[in-house]
JSON list of C-alpha atoms in Angstrom, two decimals:
[
{"chain": "A", "resi": 1, "resn": "UNK", "atom": "CA", "xyz": [89.00, 131.43, -40.84]},
{"chain": "A", "resi": 2, "resn": "UNK", "atom": "CA", "xyz": [87.05, 128.46, -39.35]},
{"chain": "A", "resi": 3, "resn": "UNK", "atom": "CA", "xyz": [85.04, 126.12, -41.80]},
{"chain": "A", "resi": 4, "resn": "UNK", "atom": "CA", "xyz": [82.94, 123.26, -40.75]},
{"chain": "A", "resi": 5, "resn": "UNK", "atom": "CA", "xyz": [81.77, 120.86, -43.51]},
{"chain": "A", "resi": 6, "resn": "UNK", "atom": "CA", "xyz": [79.25, 118.55, -42.61]},
{"chain": "A", "resi": 7, "resn": "UNK", "atom": "CA", "xyz": [78.33, 115.49, -45.10]},
{"chain": "A", "resi": 8, "resn": "UNK", "atom": "CA", "xyz": [75.11, 113.49, -43.93]},
{"chain": "A", "resi": 9, "resn": "UNK", "atom": "CA", "xyz": [75.93, 114.44, -40.48]},
{"chain": "A", "resi": 10, "resn": "UNK", "atom": "CA", "xyz": [74.29, 116.28, -37.67]},
{"chain": "A", "resi": 11, "resn": "UNK", "atom": "CA", "xyz": [74.59, 116.42, -34.02]},
{"chain": "A", "resi": 12, "resn": "UNK", "atom": "CA", "xyz": [71.53, 115.14, -31.96]},
{"chain": "A", "resi": 13, "resn": "UNK", "atom": "CA", "xyz": [70.95, 115.02, -27.96]},
{"chain": "A", "resi": 14, "resn": "UNK", "atom": "CA", "xyz": [70.72, 111.38, -28.14]},
{"chain": "A", "resi": 15, "resn": "UNK", "atom": "CA", "xyz": [73.62, 110.79, -30.12]},
{"chain": "A", "resi": 16, "resn": "UNK", "atom": "CA", "xyz": [75.69, 111.46, -32.99]},
{"chain": "A", "resi": 17, "resn": "UNK", "atom": "CA", "xyz": [74.57, 110.48, -36.54]},
{"chain": "A", "resi": 18, "resn": "UNK", "atom": "CA", "xyz": [77.08, 108.47, -38.48]},
{"chain": "A", "resi": 19, "resn": "UNK", "atom": "CA", "xyz": [78.17, 110.00, -41.89]},
{"chain": "A", "resi": 20, "resn": "UNK", "atom": "CA", "xyz": [79.32, 108.12, -44.94]},
{"chain": "A", "resi": 21, "resn": "UNK", "atom": "CA", "xyz": [82.97, 109.76, -44.31]},
{"chain": "A", "resi": 22, "resn": "UNK", "atom": "CA", "xyz": [82.92, 107.86, -41.08]},
{"chain": "A", "resi": 23, "resn": "UNK", "atom": "CA", "xyz": [81.71, 104.63, -42.08]},
{"chain": "A", "resi": 24, "resn": "UNK", "atom": "CA", "xyz": [84.28, 104.71, -44.85]},
{"chain": "A", "resi": 25, "resn": "UNK", "atom": "CA", "xyz": [87.18, 105.56, -42.29]},
{"chain": "A", "resi": 26, "resn": "UNK", "atom": "CA", "xyz": [86.06, 102.85, -40.10]},
{"chain": "A", "resi": 27, "resn": "UNK", "atom": "CA", "xyz": [86.48, 100.48, -43.20]},
{"chain": "A", "resi": 28, "resn": "UNK", "atom": "CA", "xyz": [89.98, 101.89, -44.11]},
{"chain": "A", "resi": 29, "resn": "UNK", "atom": "CA", "xyz": [90.98, 101.53, -40.48]},
{"chain": "A", "resi": 30, "resn": "UNK", "atom": "CA", "xyz": [90.41, 97.43, -40.72]},
{"chain": "A", "resi": 31, "resn": "UNK", "atom": "CA", "xyz": [91.37, 97.18, -44.33]},
{"chain": "A", "resi": 32, "resn": "UNK", "atom": "CA", "xyz": [93.86, 94.57, -44.80]},
{"chain": "A", "resi": 33, "resn": "UNK", "atom": "CA", "xyz": [93.76, 93.53, -40.86]},
{"chain": "A", "resi": 34, "resn": "UNK", "atom": "CA", "xyz": [92.17, 90.22, -39.46]},
{"chain": "A", "resi": 35, "resn": "UNK", "atom": "CA", "xyz": [89.25, 92.22, -37.77]},
{"chain": "A", "resi": 36, "resn": "UNK", "atom": "CA", "xyz": [85.95, 91.40, -38.88]},
{"chain": "A", "resi": 37, "resn": "UNK", "atom": "CA", "xyz": [84.30, 94.19, -40.47]},
{"chain": "A", "resi": 38, "resn": "UNK", "atom": "CA", "xyz": [80.69, 93.34, -39.47]},
{"chain": "A", "resi": 39, "resn": "UNK", "atom": "CA", "xyz": [81.89, 92.92, -35.60]},
{"chain": "A", "resi": 40, "resn": "UNK", "atom": "CA", "xyz": [83.64, 96.49, -36.09]},
{"chain": "A", "resi": 41, "resn": "UNK", "atom": "CA", "xyz": [80.58, 98.05, -37.29]},
{"chain": "A", "resi": 42, "resn": "UNK", "atom": "CA", "xyz": [78.33, 96.41, -35.07]},
{"chain": "A", "resi": 43, "resn": "UNK", "atom": "CA", "xyz": [80.49, 97.90, -32.40]},
{"chain": "A", "resi": 44, "resn": "UNK", "atom": "CA", "xyz": [80.92, 101.40, -33.82]},
{"chain": "A", "resi": 45, "resn": "UNK", "atom": "CA", "xyz": [77.32, 102.10, -34.06]},
{"chain": "A", "resi": 46, "resn": "UNK", "atom": "CA", "xyz": [76.07, 100.96, -30.39]},
{"chain": "A", "resi": 47, "resn": "UNK", "atom": "CA", "xyz": [76.05, 104.89, -29.51]},
{"chain": "A", "resi": 48, "resn": "UNK", "atom": "CA", "xyz": [75.26, 106.24, -33.05]},
{"chain": "A", "resi": 49, "resn": "UNK", "atom": "CA", "xyz": [71.99, 107.64, -34.90]},
{"chain": "A", "resi": 50, "resn": "UNK", "atom": "CA", "xyz": [72.21, 106.52, -38.53]},
{"chain": "A", "resi": 51, "resn": "UNK", "atom": "CA", "xyz": [70.41, 107.67, -41.47]},
{"chain": "A", "resi": 52, "resn": "UNK", "atom": "CA", "xyz": [68.83, 105.52, -44.32]},
{"chain": "A", "resi": 53, "resn": "UNK", "atom": "CA", "xyz": [71.69, 106.14, -46.55]},
{"chain": "A", "resi": 54, "resn": "UNK", "atom": "CA", "xyz": [74.38, 105.04, -44.25]},
{"chain": "A", "resi": 55, "resn": "UNK", "atom": "CA", "xyz": [72.48, 102.04, -42.80]},
{"chain": "A", "resi": 56, "resn": "UNK", "atom": "CA", "xyz": [72.06, 100.57, -46.22]},
{"chain": "A", "resi": 57, "resn": "UNK", "atom": "CA", "xyz": [75.79, 100.87, -46.88]},
{"chain": "A", "resi": 58, "resn": "UNK", "atom": "CA", "xyz": [76.27, 99.17, -43.75]},
{"chain": "A", "resi": 59, "resn": "UNK", "atom": "CA", "xyz": [73.96, 96.55, -44.03]},
{"chain": "A", "resi": 60, "resn": "UNK", "atom": "CA", "xyz": [75.90, 95.54, -47.41]},
{"chain": "A", "resi": 61, "resn": "UNK", "atom": "CA", "xyz": [79.13, 95.50, -46.09]},
{"chain": "A", "resi": 62, "resn": "UNK", "atom": "CA", "xyz": [77.89, 93.20, -42.74]},
{"chain": "A", "resi": 63, "resn": "UNK", "atom": "CA", "xyz": [76.03, 90.88, -45.29]},
{"chain": "A", "resi": 64, "resn": "UNK", "atom": "CA", "xyz": [79.37, 90.23, -47.18]},
{"chain": "A", "resi": 65, "resn": "UNK", "atom": "CA", "xyz": [80.20, 88.19, -43.78]},
{"chain": "A", "resi": 66, "resn": "UNK", "atom": "CA", "xyz": [76.77, 87.28, -41.99]},
{"chain": "A", "resi": 67, "resn": "UNK", "atom": "CA", "xyz": [74.29, 85.46, -43.94]},
{"chain": "A", "resi": 68, "resn": "UNK", "atom": "CA", "xyz": [71.45, 86.35, -41.65]},
{"chain": "A", "resi": 69, "resn": "UNK", "atom": "CA", "xyz": [69.73, 89.64, -43.03]},
{"chain": "A", "resi": 70, "resn": "UNK", "atom": "CA", "xyz": [67.16, 89.84, -40.21]},
{"chain": "A", "resi": 71, "resn": "UNK", "atom": "CA", "xyz": [69.89, 89.59, -37.21]},
{"chain": "A", "resi": 72, "resn": "UNK", "atom": "CA", "xyz": [71.76, 92.45, -39.26]},
{"chain": "A", "resi": 73, "resn": "UNK", "atom": "CA", "xyz": [68.78, 94.62, -39.25]},
{"chain": "A", "resi": 74, "resn": "UNK", "atom": "CA", "xyz": [68.07, 93.60, -35.81]},
{"chain": "A", "resi": 75, "resn": "UNK", "atom": "CA", "xyz": [71.52, 95.50, -35.02]},
{"chain": "A", "resi": 76, "resn": "UNK", "atom": "CA", "xyz": [70.48, 98.62, -37.23]},
{"chain": "A", "resi": 77, "resn": "UNK", "atom": "CA", "xyz": [67.12, 99.37, -36.09]},
{"chain": "A", "resi": 78, "resn": "UNK", "atom": "CA", "xyz": [67.57, 100.46, -32.77]},
{"chain": "A", "resi": 79, "resn": "UNK", "atom": "CA", "xyz": [70.56, 102.81, -34.03]},
{"chain": "A", "resi": 80, "resn": "UNK", "atom": "CA", "xyz": [68.25, 104.70, -36.94]},
{"chain": "A", "resi": 81, "resn": "UNK", "atom": "CA", "xyz": [67.72, 108.33, -36.63]},
{"chain": "A", "resi": 82, "resn": "UNK", "atom": "CA", "xyz": [64.34, 108.37, -37.50]},
{"chain": "A", "resi": 83, "resn": "UNK", "atom": "CA", "xyz": [61.23, 105.73, -37.68]},
{"chain": "A", "resi": 84, "resn": "UNK", "atom": "CA", "xyz": [60.78, 106.69, -41.08]},
{"chain": "A", "resi": 85, "resn": "UNK", "atom": "CA", "xyz": [64.15, 105.52, -42.03]},
{"chain": "A", "resi": 86, "resn": "UNK", "atom": "CA", "xyz": [64.01, 102.53, -39.94]},
{"chain": "A", "resi": 87, "resn": "UNK", "atom": "CA", "xyz": [60.89, 101.35, -41.64]},
{"chain": "A", "resi": 88, "resn": "UNK", "atom": "CA", "xyz": [62.48, 102.14, -45.09]},
{"chain": "A", "resi": 89, "resn": "UNK", "atom": "CA", "xyz": [65.36, 99.97, -43.95]},
{"chain": "A", "resi": 90, "resn": "UNK", "atom": "CA", "xyz": [63.24, 97.29, -43.27]},
{"chain": "A", "resi": 91, "resn": "UNK", "atom": "CA", "xyz": [61.31, 97.36, -46.76]},
{"chain": "A", "resi": 92, "resn": "UNK", "atom": "CA", "xyz": [64.54, 97.55, -48.42]},
{"chain": "A", "resi": 93, "resn": "UNK", "atom": "CA", "xyz": [66.66, 94.86, -46.67]},
{"chain": "A", "resi": 94, "resn": "UNK", "atom": "CA", "xyz": [64.07, 92.08, -45.92]},
{"chain": "A", "resi": 95, "resn": "UNK", "atom": "CA", "xyz": [61.90, 91.22, -48.96]},
{"chain": "A", "resi": 96, "resn": "UNK", "atom": "CA", "xyz": [60.85, 87.58, -48.08]},
{"chain": "A", "resi": 97, "resn": "UNK", "atom": "CA", "xyz": [58.33, 86.90, -45.56]},
{"chain": "A", "resi": 98, "resn": "UNK", "atom": "CA", "xyz": [60.78, 84.38, -44.29]},
{"chain": "A", "resi": 99, "resn": "UNK", "atom": "CA", "xyz": [63.36, 86.91, -42.97]},
{"chain": "A", "resi": 100, "resn": "UNK", "atom": "CA", "xyz": [60.40, 89.27, -41.67]},
{"chain": "A", "resi": 101, "resn": "UNK", "atom": "CA", "xyz": [59.15, 86.44, -39.28]},
{"chain": "A", "resi": 102, "resn": "UNK", "atom": "CA", "xyz": [62.69, 85.73, -38.28]},
{"chain": "A", "resi": 103, "resn": "UNK", "atom": "CA", "xyz": [63.30, 89.87, -37.38]},
{"chain": "A", "resi": 104, "resn": "UNK", "atom": "CA", "xyz": [59.96, 89.42, -35.53]},
{"chain": "A", "resi": 105, "resn": "UNK", "atom": "CA", "xyz": [61.13, 86.44, -33.69]},
{"chain": "A", "resi": 106, "resn": "UNK", "atom": "CA", "xyz": [64.48, 88.08, -32.60]},
{"chain": "A", "resi": 107, "resn": "UNK", "atom": "CA", "xyz": [63.09, 91.32, -31.58]},
{"chain": "A", "resi": 108, "resn": "UNK", "atom": "CA", "xyz": [59.62, 90.55, -30.24]},
{"chain": "A", "resi": 109, "resn": "UNK", "atom": "CA", "xyz": [57.67, 93.58, -28.87]},
{"chain": "A", "resi": 110, "resn": "UNK", "atom": "CA", "xyz": [60.69, 95.97, -29.25]},
{"chain": "A", "resi": 111, "resn": "UNK", "atom": "CA", "xyz": [60.13, 95.74, -33.30]},
{"chain": "A", "resi": 112, "resn": "UNK", "atom": "CA", "xyz": [57.29, 98.05, -33.79]},
{"chain": "A", "resi": 113, "resn": "UNK", "atom": "CA", "xyz": [58.53, 101.14, -31.83]},
{"chain": "A", "resi": 114, "resn": "UNK", "atom": "CA", "xyz": [61.37, 101.10, -33.97]},
{"chain": "A", "resi": 115, "resn": "UNK", "atom": "CA", "xyz": [59.23, 101.69, -37.15]},
{"chain": "A", "resi": 116, "resn": "UNK", "atom": "CA", "xyz": [56.98, 104.32, -35.23]},
{"chain": "A", "resi": 117, "resn": "UNK", "atom": "CA", "xyz": [54.09, 101.78, -34.26]},
{"chain": "A", "resi": 118, "resn": "UNK", "atom": "CA", "xyz": [53.91, 102.51, -30.40]},
{"chain": "A", "resi": 119, "resn": "UNK", "atom": "CA", "xyz": [50.32, 101.40, -29.59]},
{"chain": "A", "resi": 120, "resn": "UNK", "atom": "CA", "xyz": [50.30, 97.98, -27.96]},
{"chain": "A", "resi": 121, "resn": "UNK", "atom": "CA", "xyz": [51.11, 95.70, -25.18]},
{"chain": "A", "resi": 122, "resn": "UNK", "atom": "CA", "xyz": [54.69, 95.38, -23.95]},
{"chain": "A", "resi": 123, "resn": "UNK", "atom": "CA", "xyz": [56.79, 92.95, -21.93]},
{"chain": "A", "resi": 124, "resn": "UNK", "atom": "CA", "xyz": [60.62, 94.26, -21.38]},
{"chain": "A", "resi": 125, "resn": "UNK", "atom": "CA", "xyz": [63.40, 92.69, -19.61]},
{"chain": "A", "resi": 126, "resn": "UNK", "atom": "CA", "xyz": [66.07, 95.06, -18.55]},
{"chain": "A", "resi": 127, "resn": "UNK", "atom": "CA", "xyz": [68.77, 92.62, -18.24]},
{"chain": "A", "resi": 128, "resn": "UNK", "atom": "CA", "xyz": [68.82, 92.69, -21.84]},
{"chain": "A", "resi": 129, "resn": "UNK", "atom": "CA", "xyz": [70.60, 95.45, -23.99]},
{"chain": "A", "resi": 130, "resn": "UNK", "atom": "CA", "xyz": [67.91, 95.41, -26.87]},
{"chain": "A", "resi": 131, "resn": "UNK", "atom": "CA", "xyz": [64.97, 95.98, -24.28]},
{"chain": "A", "resi": 132, "resn": "UNK", "atom": "CA", "xyz": [66.53, 98.87, -22.69]},
{"chain": "A", "resi": 133, "resn": "UNK", "atom": "CA", "xyz": [67.04, 100.50, -25.99]},
{"chain": "A", "resi": 134, "resn": "UNK", "atom": "CA", "xyz": [63.26, 99.81, -26.55]},
{"chain": "A", "resi": 135, "resn": "UNK", "atom": "CA", "xyz": [62.25, 101.39, -23.13]},
{"chain": "A", "resi": 136, "resn": "UNK", "atom": "CA", "xyz": [64.18, 104.21, -23.85]},
{"chain": "A", "resi": 137, "resn": "UNK", "atom": "CA", "xyz": [62.29, 104.99, -27.37]},
{"chain": "A", "resi": 138, "resn": "UNK", "atom": "CA", "xyz": [58.86, 104.33, -25.41]},
{"chain": "A", "resi": 139, "resn": "UNK", "atom": "CA", "xyz": [59.76, 106.59, -22.54]},
{"chain": "A", "resi": 140, "resn": "UNK", "atom": "CA", "xyz": [60.73, 109.35, -25.10]},
{"chain": "A", "resi": 141, "resn": "UNK", "atom": "CA", "xyz": [57.74, 108.86, -27.06]},
{"chain": "A", "resi": 142, "resn": "UNK", "atom": "CA", "xyz": [55.34, 108.79, -24.08]},
{"chain": "A", "resi": 143, "resn": "UNK", "atom": "CA", "xyz": [56.87, 112.11, -23.08]},
{"chain": "A", "resi": 144, "resn": "UNK", "atom": "CA", "xyz": [56.53, 113.75, -26.66]},
{"chain": "A", "resi": 145, "resn": "UNK", "atom": "CA", "xyz": [52.99, 112.84, -26.73]},
{"chain": "A", "resi": 146, "resn": "UNK", "atom": "CA", "xyz": [52.30, 113.90, -23.25]},
{"chain": "A", "resi": 147, "resn": "UNK", "atom": "CA", "xyz": [53.85, 117.37, -23.95]},
{"chain": "A", "resi": 148, "resn": "UNK", "atom": "CA", "xyz": [51.84, 117.48, -27.56]},
{"chain": "A", "resi": 149, "resn": "UNK", "atom": "CA", "xyz": [48.39, 117.03, -25.33]},
{"chain": "A", "resi": 150, "resn": "UNK", "atom": "CA", "xyz": [49.40, 119.51, -22.72]},
{"chain": "A", "resi": 151, "resn": "UNK", "atom": "CA", "xyz": [50.24, 122.14, -25.26]},
{"chain": "A", "resi": 152, "resn": "UNK", "atom": "CA", "xyz": [47.00, 121.37, -27.05]},
{"chain": "A", "resi": 153, "resn": "UNK", "atom": "CA", "xyz": [44.88, 122.15, -23.99]},
{"chain": "A", "resi": 154, "resn": "UNK", "atom": "CA", "xyz": [42.40, 125.15, -25.02]},
{"chain": "A", "resi": 155, "resn": "UNK", "atom": "CA", "xyz": [42.49, 126.51, -21.30]},
{"chain": "A", "resi": 156, "resn": "UNK", "atom": "CA", "xyz": [45.99, 126.71, -21.10]},
{"chain": "A", "resi": 157, "resn": "UNK", "atom": "CA", "xyz": [49.05, 124.31, -20.67]},
{"chain": "A", "resi": 158, "resn": "UNK", "atom": "CA", "xyz": [47.76, 120.80, -18.92]},
{"chain": "A", "resi": 159, "resn": "UNK", "atom": "CA", "xyz": [44.46, 122.37, -17.91]},
{"chain": "A", "resi": 160, "resn": "UNK", "atom": "CA", "xyz": [42.40, 119.87, -19.88]},
{"chain": "A", "resi": 161, "resn": "UNK", "atom": "CA", "xyz": [42.95, 117.13, -22.18]},
{"chain": "A", "resi": 162, "resn": "UNK", "atom": "CA", "xyz": [44.21, 114.39, -19.63]},
{"chain": "A", "resi": 163, "resn": "UNK", "atom": "CA", "xyz": [43.28, 110.98, -20.84]},
{"chain": "A", "resi": 164, "resn": "UNK", "atom": "CA", "xyz": [45.74, 109.05, -18.92]},
{"chain": "A", "resi": 165, "resn": "UNK", "atom": "CA", "xyz": [44.77, 106.07, -16.55]},
{"chain": "A", "resi": 166, "resn": "UNK", "atom": "CA", "xyz": [46.31, 107.75, -13.43]},
{"chain": "A", "resi": 167, "resn": "UNK", "atom": "CA", "xyz": [45.88, 111.54, -13.89]},
{"chain": "A", "resi": 168, "resn": "UNK", "atom": "CA", "xyz": [49.69, 111.98, -14.68]},
{"chain": "A", "resi": 169, "resn": "UNK", "atom": "CA", "xyz": [49.23, 112.75, -18.70]},
{"chain": "A", "resi": 170, "resn": "UNK", "atom": "CA", "xyz": [51.27, 109.51, -19.39]},
{"chain": "A", "resi": 171, "resn": "UNK", "atom": "CA", "xyz": [50.69, 106.96, -22.34]},
{"chain": "A", "resi": 172, "resn": "UNK", "atom": "CA", "xyz": [51.17, 103.85, -20.10]},
{"chain": "A", "resi": 173, "resn": "UNK", "atom": "CA", "xyz": [48.61, 101.93, -18.55]},
{"chain": "A", "resi": 174, "resn": "UNK", "atom": "CA", "xyz": [48.07, 99.00, -16.31]},
{"chain": "A", "resi": 175, "resn": "UNK", "atom": "CA", "xyz": [52.00, 98.77, -15.41]},
{"chain": "A", "resi": 176, "resn": "UNK", "atom": "CA", "xyz": [53.39, 95.98, -13.84]},
{"chain": "A", "resi": 177, "resn": "UNK", "atom": "CA", "xyz": [57.21, 95.92, -12.26]},
{"chain": "A", "resi": 178, "resn": "UNK", "atom": "CA", "xyz": [58.39, 92.48, -11.68]},
{"chain": "A", "resi": 179, "resn": "UNK", "atom": "CA", "xyz": [54.79, 91.25, -11.38]},
{"chain": "A", "resi": 180, "resn": "UNK", "atom": "CA", "xyz": [53.34, 94.19, -8.88]},
{"chain": "A", "resi": 181, "resn": "UNK", "atom": "CA", "xyz": [51.19, 97.02, -9.74]},
{"chain": "A", "resi": 182, "resn": "UNK", "atom": "CA", "xyz": [53.54, 100.14, -10.48]},
{"chain": "A", "resi": 183, "resn": "UNK", "atom": "CA", "xyz": [53.14, 103.65, -11.98]},
{"chain": "A", "resi": 184, "resn": "UNK", "atom": "CA", "xyz": [56.17, 103.92, -14.69]},
{"chain": "A", "resi": 185, "resn": "UNK", "atom": "CA", "xyz": [58.02, 107.58, -14.53]},
{"chain": "A", "resi": 186, "resn": "UNK", "atom": "CA", "xyz": [60.64, 108.60, -16.68]},
{"chain": "A", "resi": 187, "resn": "UNK", "atom": "CA", "xyz": [62.74, 109.27, -13.04]},
{"chain": "A", "resi": 188, "resn": "UNK", "atom": "CA", "xyz": [62.42, 105.55, -12.34]},
{"chain": "A", "resi": 189, "resn": "UNK", "atom": "CA", "xyz": [64.69, 105.05, -15.73]},
{"chain": "A", "resi": 190, "resn": "UNK", "atom": "CA", "xyz": [67.16, 107.69, -15.19]},
{"chain": "A", "resi": 191, "resn": "UNK", "atom": "CA", "xyz": [69.68, 106.06, -15.10]},
{"chain": "A", "resi": 192, "resn": "UNK", "atom": "CA", "xyz": [68.37, 102.96, -16.88]},
{"chain": "A", "resi": 193, "resn": "UNK", "atom": "CA", "xyz": [68.06, 99.81, -14.38]},
{"chain": "A", "resi": 194, "resn": "UNK", "atom": "CA", "xyz": [70.06, 96.71, -15.48]},
{"chain": "A", "resi": 195, "resn": "UNK", "atom": "CA", "xyz": [67.28, 94.29, -14.18]},
{"chain": "A", "resi": 196, "resn": "UNK", "atom": "CA", "xyz": [63.53, 94.44, -13.89]},
{"chain": "A", "resi": 197, "resn": "UNK", "atom": "CA", "xyz": [60.59, 93.10, -15.79]},
{"chain": "A", "resi": 198, "resn": "UNK", "atom": "CA", "xyz": [58.07, 95.65, -16.88]},
{"chain": "A", "resi": 199, "resn": "UNK", "atom": "CA", "xyz": [54.61, 94.92, -18.50]},
{"chain": "A", "resi": 200, "resn": "UNK", "atom": "CA", "xyz": [52.21, 97.65, -19.72]},
{"chain": "A", "resi": 201, "resn": "UNK", "atom": "CA", "xyz": [49.99, 98.99, -22.25]},
{"chain": "A", "resi": 202, "resn": "UNK", "atom": "CA", "xyz": [50.96, 101.96, -24.53]},
{"chain": "A", "resi": 203, "resn": "UNK", "atom": "CA", "xyz": [48.36, 103.89, -25.75]},
{"chain": "A", "resi": 204, "resn": "UNK", "atom": "CA", "xyz": [49.38, 107.23, -27.95]},
{"chain": "A", "resi": 205, "resn": "UNK", "atom": "CA", "xyz": [47.53, 109.10, -30.31]},
{"chain": "A", "resi": 206, "resn": "UNK", "atom": "CA", "xyz": [48.85, 110.99, -33.28]}
]
């Protein structure tokens, strides 16, 4: 007989959602050692997806060593499993205007997409790890809204309803790559480039 027990854990196509047990196990591994809990946790969540409950626990653990709550939230937001959880973490962890302003300064245009606010002007530098994460999230959302619009076409999938700038159902407009006009596609970022300055306006509808 095979029994699989899941506790706040699920597999995703984009990564693994960290469970409460996984968090506790990591802390046990460094208990009594010289390694920094904050550094171990920051490293361990690089490729994970985290729900609100686990994120709050990690925030509290990291706060015992790091006295910059905005910097901690900056590390956690890109790893949140949903935009709803990310927004709730923001409200739970940063209660003062100063910390919120510092977070916005740290994350720039990458902040809004993490909490589900996608419309706006973007300038991303793909030599920066956080900008790569932001780009991945925006590409994912562009594809999601593209598919939703195509499926909603009254004459059949993709027949009507294209309001894109270039007739490709994309949410990207006025794109520039290193200062030159470009047409951003998912294929351009698979694999993700390690350099390049990309500017564009993203327009999506719910």
